Amino acid sequence: MEGRGSDMQQKNMMTAYDVAEVLGISLGQAYKTIRELNPELRASGYYTVQGKVPKAYWKEKFYGFSKK
């Protein structure tokens, strides 16, 4: 069985640490940002994880990318 390293490198979720780093904000502000995004996902019928946001959704909200 191969190591799981290659699978783990392809993260699909952004953590508050990732958000803080990308936006250059504090960790507390990053958690607040995620708390604002997750209810939108839940309202659309998606399952959410506290303190994380899907990368695809992040890109759509912050960079204007969407699924095609």
PDB file of C-alpha atoms in Angstrom:
ATOM      1  CA  MET A   1       0.000   0.000   0.000  1.00  0.00           C
ATOM      2  CA  GLU A   2       1.363   3.381  -0.979  1.00  0.00           C
ATOM      3  CA  GLY A   3       1.734   6.168   1.554  1.00  0.00           C
ATOM      4  CA  ARG A   4      -1.141   8.557   1.995  1.00  0.00           C
ATOM      5  CA  GLY A   5       1.076  11.593   1.513  1.00  0.00           C
ATOM      6  CA  SER A   6      -0.057  12.356  -2.028  1.00  0.00           C
ATOM      7  CA  ASP A   7      -3.744  12.199  -1.032  1.00  0.00           C
ATOM      8  CA  MET A   8      -3.202  14.368   2.015  1.00  0.00           C
ATOM      9  CA  GLN A   9      -1.371  17.041  -0.006  1.00  0.00           C
ATOM     10  CA  GLN A  10      -4.501  17.647  -2.077  1.00  0.00           C
ATOM     11  CA  LYS A  11      -6.538  19.380   0.622  1.00  0.00           C
ATOM     12  CA  ASN A  12     -10.100  20.171  -0.383  1.00  0.00           C
ATOM     13  CA  MET A  13     -10.868  22.191   2.731  1.00  0.00           C
ATOM     14  CA  MET A  14      -9.301  25.416   3.953  1.00  0.00           C
ATOM     15  CA  THR A  15      -8.750  25.757   7.669  1.00  0.00           C
ATOM     16  CA  ALA A  16      -8.873  28.985   9.616  1.00  0.00           C
ATOM     17  CA  TYR A  17      -5.063  28.957   9.527  1.00  0.00           C
ATOM     18  CA  ASP A  18      -5.171  28.839   5.712  1.00  0.00           C
ATOM     19  CA  VAL A  19      -7.735  31.652   5.559  1.00  0.00           C
ATOM     20  CA  ALA A  20      -5.693  33.804   7.951  1.00  0.00           C
ATOM     21  CA  GLU A  21      -2.564  33.292   5.875  1.00  0.00           C
ATOM     22  CA  VAL A  22      -4.224  33.998   2.517  1.00  0.00           C
ATOM     23  CA  LEU A  23      -6.046  37.110   3.700  1.00  0.00           C
ATOM     24  CA  GLY A  24      -3.312  38.331   6.042  1.00  0.00           C
ATOM     25  CA  ILE A  25      -5.706  38.521   8.999  1.00  0.00           C
ATOM     26  CA  SER A  26      -5.725  37.227  12.548  1.00  0.00           C
ATOM     27  CA  LEU A  27      -6.817  33.699  13.341  1.00  0.00           C
ATOM     28  CA  GLY A  28      -9.874  35.023  15.181  1.00  0.00           C
ATOM     29  CA  GLN A  29     -10.944  37.045  12.154  1.00  0.00           C
ATOM     30  CA  ALA A  30     -10.399  33.974   9.953  1.00  0.00           C
ATOM     31  CA  TYR A  31     -12.741  31.931  12.156  1.00  0.00           C
ATOM     32  CA  LYS A  32     -15.300  34.741  11.937  1.00  0.00           C
ATOM     33  CA  THR A  33     -15.042  34.732   8.144  1.00  0.00           C
ATOM     34  CA  ILE A  34     -15.618  30.968   8.029  1.00  0.00           C
ATOM     35  CA  ARG A  35     -18.578  31.308  10.421  1.00  0.00           C
ATOM     36  CA  GLU A  36     -20.113  33.754   7.923  1.00  0.00           C
ATOM     37  CA  LEU A  37     -19.574  31.440   4.943  1.00  0.00           C
ATOM     38  CA  ASN A  38     -20.778  28.151   6.451  1.00  0.00           C
ATOM     39  CA  PRO A  39     -24.447  29.181   6.927  1.00  0.00           C
ATOM     40  CA  GLU A  40     -24.603  29.978   3.203  1.00  0.00           C
ATOM     41  CA  LEU A  41     -23.387  26.472   2.445  1.00  0.00           C
ATOM     42  CA  ARG A  42     -25.873  24.889   4.878  1.00  0.00           C
ATOM     43  CA  ALA A  43     -28.715  26.898   3.318  1.00  0.00           C
ATOM     44  CA  SER A  44     -27.736  25.402  -0.038  1.00  0.00           C
ATOM     45  CA  GLY A  45     -27.962  21.904   1.413  1.00  0.00           C
ATOM     46  CA  TYR A  46     -24.268  21.231   1.964  1.00  0.00           C
ATOM     47  CA  TYR A  47     -22.721  19.672   5.035  1.00  0.00           C
ATOM     48  CA  THR A  48     -20.283  21.980   6.813  1.00  0.00           C
ATOM     49  CA  VAL A  49     -17.360  21.438   9.140  1.00  0.00           C
ATOM     50  CA  GLN A  50     -16.750  23.933  11.912  1.00  0.00           C
ATOM     51  CA  GLY A  51     -13.574  25.928  11.313  1.00  0.00           C
ATOM     52  CA  LYS A  52     -13.222  24.837   7.674  1.00  0.00           C
ATOM     53  CA  VAL A  53     -14.557  25.899   4.311  1.00  0.00           C
ATOM     54  CA  PRO A  54     -14.321  24.024   0.973  1.00  0.00           C
ATOM     55  CA  LYS A  55     -11.592  25.389  -1.310  1.00  0.00           C
ATOM     56  CA  ALA A  56     -13.933  25.466  -4.308  1.00  0.00           C
ATOM     57  CA  TYR A  57     -16.471  27.588  -2.418  1.00  0.00           C
ATOM     58  CA  TRP A  58     -13.695  29.827  -1.149  1.00  0.00           C
ATOM     59  CA  LYS A  59     -12.464  30.476  -4.691  1.00  0.00           C
ATOM     60  CA  GLU A  60     -15.987  31.242  -5.863  1.00  0.00           C
ATOM     61  CA  LYS A  61     -16.681  33.716  -3.032  1.00  0.00           C
ATOM     62  CA  PHE A  62     -13.320  35.490  -2.978  1.00  0.00           C
ATOM     63  CA  TYR A  63     -12.082  35.243  -6.553  1.00  0.00           C
ATOM     64  CA  GLY A  64     -15.313  34.943  -8.530  1.00  0.00           C
ATOM     65  CA  PHE A  65     -14.615  31.442  -9.824  1.00  0.00           C
ATOM     66  CA  SER A  66     -17.557  29.124 -10.253  1.00  0.00           C
ATOM     67  CA  LYS A  67     -18.199  25.566 -11.336  1.00  0.00           C
ATOM     68  CA  LYS A  68     -18.748  25.175 -15.082  1.00  0.00           C
TER      69      LYS A  68
END
